[in-house]
Amino acid sequence: MAEQAATDLRVIDAETSGLRSIASDFSSDRQAFRNVSWGKAMMWIFLLSDTFVFSCFLISYMTARMSTTVPWPNTSEVFALTIGGTSLPLILIAIMTFVLISSSGTMAMAVNFGYRRDRKRTAILMLATALLGATFVGMQAFEWTKLIHEGVRPWTNPWGAAQFGSSFFMITGFHGTHVTFGVIFLLVIARKVWRGDFDHERRGFFTSRKGRYESVEIMGLYWHFVDLVWVFIFAFFYLW
Amino acid sequence: MVDVPLGPAGAVAPSDLDDVELYHPHSWVTKYVFSQDAKVIAIQYAFVALSVGLIALVLSWLMRLQLGFPGVFAFIDASAYYQFITMHGMMMVVYVLTALFLGGFGNYLIPLMIGARDMVFPYVNMLSFWVYFLAVLVLVASFFAPGGPTGAGWTLYPPQAILSGTPGGQDWGIILMLSSLIIFIIGFTMGGLNYVVTVLQARARGMTLMRMPLTVWGIFTASFMALLAFPALFVGAVMMLFDRIFGTSFFVPAIVEMGQPLDRNGGSPLLFQHLFWFFGHPEVYIVALPAFGIVSDLISTHARRNIFGYRMMVWALLAIGALSFVVWAHHMYVSGMNPYFGFFFATTTLIIAVPTAIKVYNWILTLWRGNIHLTLPMLFALAFIVTFVNGGLTGLFLGNVVVDVPLSDTMFVVAHFHMVMGVAPILVIFGAIYHWYPKVTGRMLNETLGRIHFWVTFLGAYAIFFPMHYLGLMGIPRRYHDIGDMAFVPPSAHTLNAFITIVALVVGATQLLFVFNLFWSLRHGRLAGGNPWHATTLEWQTPETPPPHGNWGKTVPTVYRWAYDYSVPGADQDFLPQNQPGITSVVPGASHG
Ligand code: HEM
Ligand SMILES: [Cu+2]
């Protein structure tokens, strides 16, 4: 009798949708998320953890901004560029944001072509994504240089609360590091795609595991995440 | 009718590929040093963690010597005392307990208990250990750095942690401590992702979540919590490193140091406390939940009785895990906060007592009319229950704002947290080692040495920490190098302190006996066979003991029942292994949990 219930539970087919399918996935054996590969599951959970990291950074920055006794510098002036005699507030950041969001587009296309096993296009689109990412980091380096020339340091700046420089370098630096790692991995995976590793099941250099086109998608998850985080940094640090 | 495992659904699930994907080492180095086998990694983790534990133990002796016989040991001056306290606390909590439960037991038991061949990403798993090892090296290096290790207290509260009045504050100490923590967190993340994904996505056929042994549930929940709690410590550590190295003022308000106003202002010391305890409180449960899980399995196995209320146990674990993220500010009652916040955090804190009490009742009901074998693992498990209840009760005192405020920063707190997160989990670790050592080595640990070890440790721990409650109620402060001759300190307090110290030395020495036992039994222990405890879980059903690379030989087991089929009526043995088909479970519905 008890066993009857057990088998019934298992009979629930994969077609059921919504909450019931979640429940049946979770009560199934072997996998809680059916047809989600190990790599993808790992990336999702890593991103959840990383979300906590960025949230802590952003909340800490907001706390610092509220606790400091000196006024906060006006970001639209600080981050303005003078082009052709007119001062354009946040122009560089706007371009950077545009570049990064576009790179999410090329990434999404790369994933699509990856699953069609279109090696060439996938690789090219990934390279394009990497290039856009590198451009973003380059512009960030330009921004850092400009601010450093103007006297902004982690511990001080000419316009107001010292925490401005501290938070700026820390948060954009941490995000920039994420983008940089993303670019490196994009290049590595693009090379694998180009060489046809995923078609010939060539084993990885470190892990000695066979690669699959899914790597492109997993890479994409990370990349979209980094872009999304930037939107929050943009909103909370630059626009506020 | 027997429960038939599920067929592959649609596309080929990745777990069907695991035989192909298993990495096979070829050289001695890749087998035993840079090994990707979770079992080897587990032993590496355990070995390093236990070694750090010995260092932390020696530090506790030194502290006790100073407290028991103030001034007799000239080299333990105030600075040294604070350095010992800090390193002792941080090592015990993070580098010993967390690493041992998750890195050690997690690596060994998860794949074996859920019927997998290895962790899902063995290479990353290997990196995890080596990064952890690096973190330990950096931490230990601070003993040799100019200025010595940091003396900021394990909570590392700024601004004192980075100012010159604190040992290591303006030297290397605090930098190495924070760097080591950051490295540890990176290493843990690699391991933690593995543990979580392996449990979620790589179980054997028939192994549903609700059939997993509670050990796996405990380690799984704790790993998941750690992935969400460590980020706060990570961010706090990065920001404090900025404050220390670049002179930023995240945590430093306008301040006067040694009579000199510093060129800093506007930082928030409270911010660090929030970040620290957002990590710190869940950390308590990161250590406790694996202990809960393991203890459930020890009790059930050694009382030959199915666990009482399995489902409730699982939900209680998850509830405790979730609740522990909303109680952190109970560590900050004396830091000052809006009374409504205090009320909120006191309420959530006390609510945690409900699922925790459920677990304790279920353990007792499991023992109720069980066929209790007083084996070493069972003794340690029983000792755990008593100790944990004890520490939990003082926790109810400290959870209330008005009671906490006078007790905070006294020896009462030291007694409380040593009971609940020092002694209790350590008892489980010992019990677990006595329980699983036969699987790891093929031999039993020596029983006589084990019993001496148990009784001295158990009674000794009470002799050490019980009196501290009284010292605390008397008002003896915590983190004091020398309480001196204050009017409120009666001479008997000094006698008590000397007594505690002597017991602590004896208990410490007994741990060396345990270490000796670990090595001695490797060669001389009684041969254990594959399943000495007649346990049901999968790790005892491996074709070979110790289990070889790949764990299961040719075929991965199929699971037909939950983990607690002991004393099933009508069965010819008093236990039914999880991979044995036929015969209904004891509890209706238990076959699927
Ligand atoms: C033989 C066993 C142990 C002895 C004798 C011992 C002794 C001590 C002593 C004397 C202190 C300093 C009290 C003070 O002056 O405030 C202390 C602090 C502490 N211990 Fe232990 N301890 C032991 C085991 C453990 C274990 C297993 C843990 C694991 C959680 C632990 C965690 C801590 C922590 C977190 C602190 C606080 C450090 C601080 O105030 O910054 N101890 N211990
Ligand atoms: Cu707490």
Short mmCIF file of C-alpha atoms in Angstrom, two decimals, chain B residues 348-524:
data_model
loop_
_atom_site.label_atom_id
_atom_site.label_comp_id
_atom_site.label_asym_id
_atom_site.label_seq_id
_atom_site.Cartn_x
_atom_site.Cartn_y
_atom_site.Cartn_z
CA THR B 348 12.90 36.08 15.10
CA THR B 349 15.64 34.72 17.34
CA LEU B 350 13.17 33.10 19.67
CA ILE B 351 11.15 31.73 16.75
CA ILE B 352 14.19 29.69 15.68
CA ALA B 353 13.80 27.81 18.92
CA VAL B 354 10.65 26.20 17.50
CA PRO B 355 12.15 24.19 14.61
CA THR B 356 15.20 23.52 16.76
CA ALA B 357 13.06 22.10 19.54
CA ILE B 358 11.23 19.96 17.00
CA LYS B 359 14.53 18.41 16.07
CA VAL B 360 15.44 17.71 19.66
CA TYR B 361 12.06 16.09 20.35
CA ASN B 362 12.44 13.96 17.26
CA TRP B 363 15.85 12.76 18.34
CA ILE B 364 14.48 11.80 21.70
CA LEU B 365 11.49 10.09 20.15
CA THR B 366 13.85 8.19 17.87
CA LEU B 367 15.70 6.94 20.93
CA TRP B 368 12.45 6.16 22.71
CA ARG B 369 12.20 2.38 23.09
CA GLY B 370 15.02 2.00 20.61
CA ASN B 371 17.57 -0.75 20.90
CA ILE B 372 20.27 1.64 22.03
CA HIS B 373 23.82 0.41 21.54
CA LEU B 374 26.17 2.56 23.58
CA THR B 375 28.83 2.53 20.91
CA LEU B 376 31.25 5.43 20.69
CA PRO B 377 29.30 7.24 17.98
CA MET B 378 26.12 6.86 20.06
CA LEU B 379 27.81 8.18 23.19
CA PHE B 380 28.99 11.24 21.34
CA ALA B 381 25.57 11.72 19.77
CA LEU B 382 23.86 11.58 23.17
CA ALA B 383 26.44 13.97 24.58
CA PHE B 384 25.70 16.30 21.71
CA ILE B 385 21.97 16.38 22.41
CA VAL B 386 22.50 17.22 26.06
CA THR B 387 25.10 19.85 25.32
CA PHE B 388 23.15 21.42 22.54
CA VAL B 389 20.02 21.71 24.65
CA ASN B 390 22.13 23.25 27.35
CA GLY B 391 23.64 25.84 25.06
CA GLY B 392 20.26 26.43 23.47
CA LEU B 393 18.69 27.28 26.80
CA THR B 394 21.26 29.95 27.58
CA GLY B 395 20.65 31.18 24.06
CA LEU B 396 17.09 31.93 25.06
CA PHE B 397 18.46 34.21 27.78
CA LEU B 398 20.79 36.02 25.43
CA GLY B 399 18.19 36.37 22.71
CA ASN B 400 16.15 38.72 24.85
CA VAL B 401 17.34 42.30 24.71
CA VAL B 402 16.90 43.17 28.37
CA VAL B 403 18.57 40.00 29.59
CA ASP B 404 21.32 40.23 27.04
CA VAL B 405 22.42 43.75 27.79
CA PRO B 406 23.84 42.99 31.26
CA LEU B 407 25.14 39.57 30.20
CA SER B 408 26.74 40.70 26.97
CA ASP B 409 30.54 40.69 27.01
CA THR B 410 30.69 38.55 30.12
CA MET B 411 31.92 34.99 30.55
CA PHE B 412 28.27 33.93 30.32
CA VAL B 413 28.43 34.57 26.60
CA VAL B 414 31.68 32.64 26.35
CA ALA B 415 30.04 29.72 28.13
CA HIS B 416 26.97 29.91 25.91
CA PHE B 417 28.68 29.90 22.57
CA HIS B 418 31.25 27.32 23.54
CA MET B 419 28.46 24.97 24.58
CA VAL B 420 26.35 25.53 21.51
CA MET B 421 28.84 26.00 18.73
CA GLY B 422 32.11 24.87 20.23
CA VAL B 423 31.58 21.73 22.23
CA ALA B 424 28.37 20.49 20.61
CA PRO B 425 29.60 20.36 16.98
CA ILE B 426 33.00 19.06 18.07
CA LEU B 427 31.27 16.18 19.85
CA VAL B 428 29.46 15.38 16.62
CA ILE B 429 32.70 15.53 14.69
CA PHE B 430 34.23 13.00 17.07
CA GLY B 431 31.17 10.78 16.90
CA ALA B 432 31.21 11.00 13.12
CA ILE B 433 34.88 10.13 12.95
CA TYR B 434 34.36 7.06 15.14
CA HIS B 435 31.41 6.15 12.93
CA TRP B 436 32.95 6.59 9.49
CA TYR B 437 36.61 5.87 10.17
CA PRO B 438 36.00 2.16 9.39
CA LYS B 439 34.71 3.13 5.96
CA VAL B 440 37.62 5.44 5.27
CA THR B 441 40.36 3.10 6.43
CA GLY B 442 38.81 -0.35 6.67
CA ARG B 443 39.68 -0.56 10.37
CA MET B 444 37.93 0.32 13.62
CA LEU B 445 39.32 2.91 15.97
CA ASN B 446 40.54 1.53 19.27
CA GLU B 447 37.59 1.22 21.61
CA THR B 448 39.37 1.67 24.94
CA LEU B 449 41.19 4.78 23.87
CA GLY B 450 37.92 5.98 22.42
CA ARG B 451 36.04 5.55 25.68
CA ILE B 452 38.70 7.37 27.66
CA HIS B 453 38.58 10.08 25.04
CA PHE B 454 34.81 10.32 25.27
CA TRP B 455 34.42 10.47 29.02
CA VAL B 456 37.25 12.90 29.62
CA THR B 457 36.12 15.15 26.80
CA PHE B 458 32.45 15.09 27.72
CA LEU B 459 32.78 15.53 31.46
CA GLY B 460 35.76 17.83 31.00
CA ALA B 461 33.88 20.13 28.65
CA TYR B 462 31.23 20.57 31.31
CA ALA B 463 33.82 21.16 34.01
CA ILE B 464 35.35 23.84 31.80
CA PHE B 465 32.33 25.66 30.50
CA PHE B 466 29.67 25.15 33.14
CA PRO B 467 31.41 27.26 35.78
CA MET B 468 31.84 30.04 33.23
CA HIS B 469 28.11 30.68 33.43
CA TYR B 470 28.54 31.55 37.09
CA LEU B 471 31.58 33.67 36.42
CA GLY B 472 29.53 35.52 33.83
CA LEU B 473 26.59 36.08 36.14
CA MET B 474 29.06 37.43 38.67
CA GLY B 475 30.02 40.01 36.09
CA ILE B 476 33.45 38.74 35.08
CA PRO B 477 33.98 40.28 31.65
CA ARG B 478 34.96 38.38 28.54
CA ARG B 479 38.09 39.21 26.55
CA TYR B 480 39.96 40.39 29.64
CA HIS B 481 43.60 39.57 29.92
CA ASP B 482 43.63 39.96 33.68
CA ILE B 483 40.55 40.64 35.78
CA GLY B 484 42.68 41.86 38.68
CA ASP B 485 41.32 42.46 42.15
CA MET B 486 38.08 44.26 41.67
CA ALA B 487 35.75 44.57 44.63
CA PHE B 488 33.05 42.52 42.93
CA VAL B 489 35.36 39.61 42.18
CA PRO B 490 35.46 37.21 45.14
CA PRO B 491 38.61 35.14 45.70
CA SER B 492 36.60 32.04 44.84
CA ALA B 493 36.40 33.27 41.28
CA HIS B 494 40.15 33.02 41.03
CA THR B 495 40.11 29.51 42.43
CA LEU B 496 37.44 28.58 39.92
CA ASN B 497 39.53 30.01 37.11
CA ALA B 498 42.52 27.96 38.16
CA PHE B 499 40.31 24.86 38.28
CA ILE B 500 38.97 25.51 34.80
CA THR B 501 42.49 25.89 33.48
CA ILE B 502 43.65 22.60 34.91
CA VAL B 503 40.68 20.77 33.44
CA ALA B 504 41.24 22.47 30.10
CA LEU B 505 44.80 21.21 30.02
CA VAL B 506 43.68 17.68 30.81
CA VAL B 507 40.94 17.74 28.19
CA GLY B 508 43.39 19.13 25.68
CA ALA B 509 45.87 16.36 26.40
CA THR B 510 43.13 13.80 25.84
CA GLN B 511 42.68 15.13 22.32
CA LEU B 512 46.25 14.12 21.65
CA LEU B 513 45.24 10.62 22.67
CA PHE B 514 42.55 10.80 20.01
CA VAL B 515 45.06 11.91 17.39
CA PHE B 516 47.28 9.03 18.43
CA ASN B 517 44.33 6.68 18.06
CA LEU B 518 43.72 7.94 14.52
CA PHE B 519 47.24 6.99 13.46
CA TRP B 520 47.63 3.88 15.55
CA SER B 521 44.40 2.28 14.34
CA LEU B 522 45.42 2.80 10.73
CA ARG B 523 47.66 -0.25 11.09
CA HIS B 524 46.57 -1.92 14.29
#
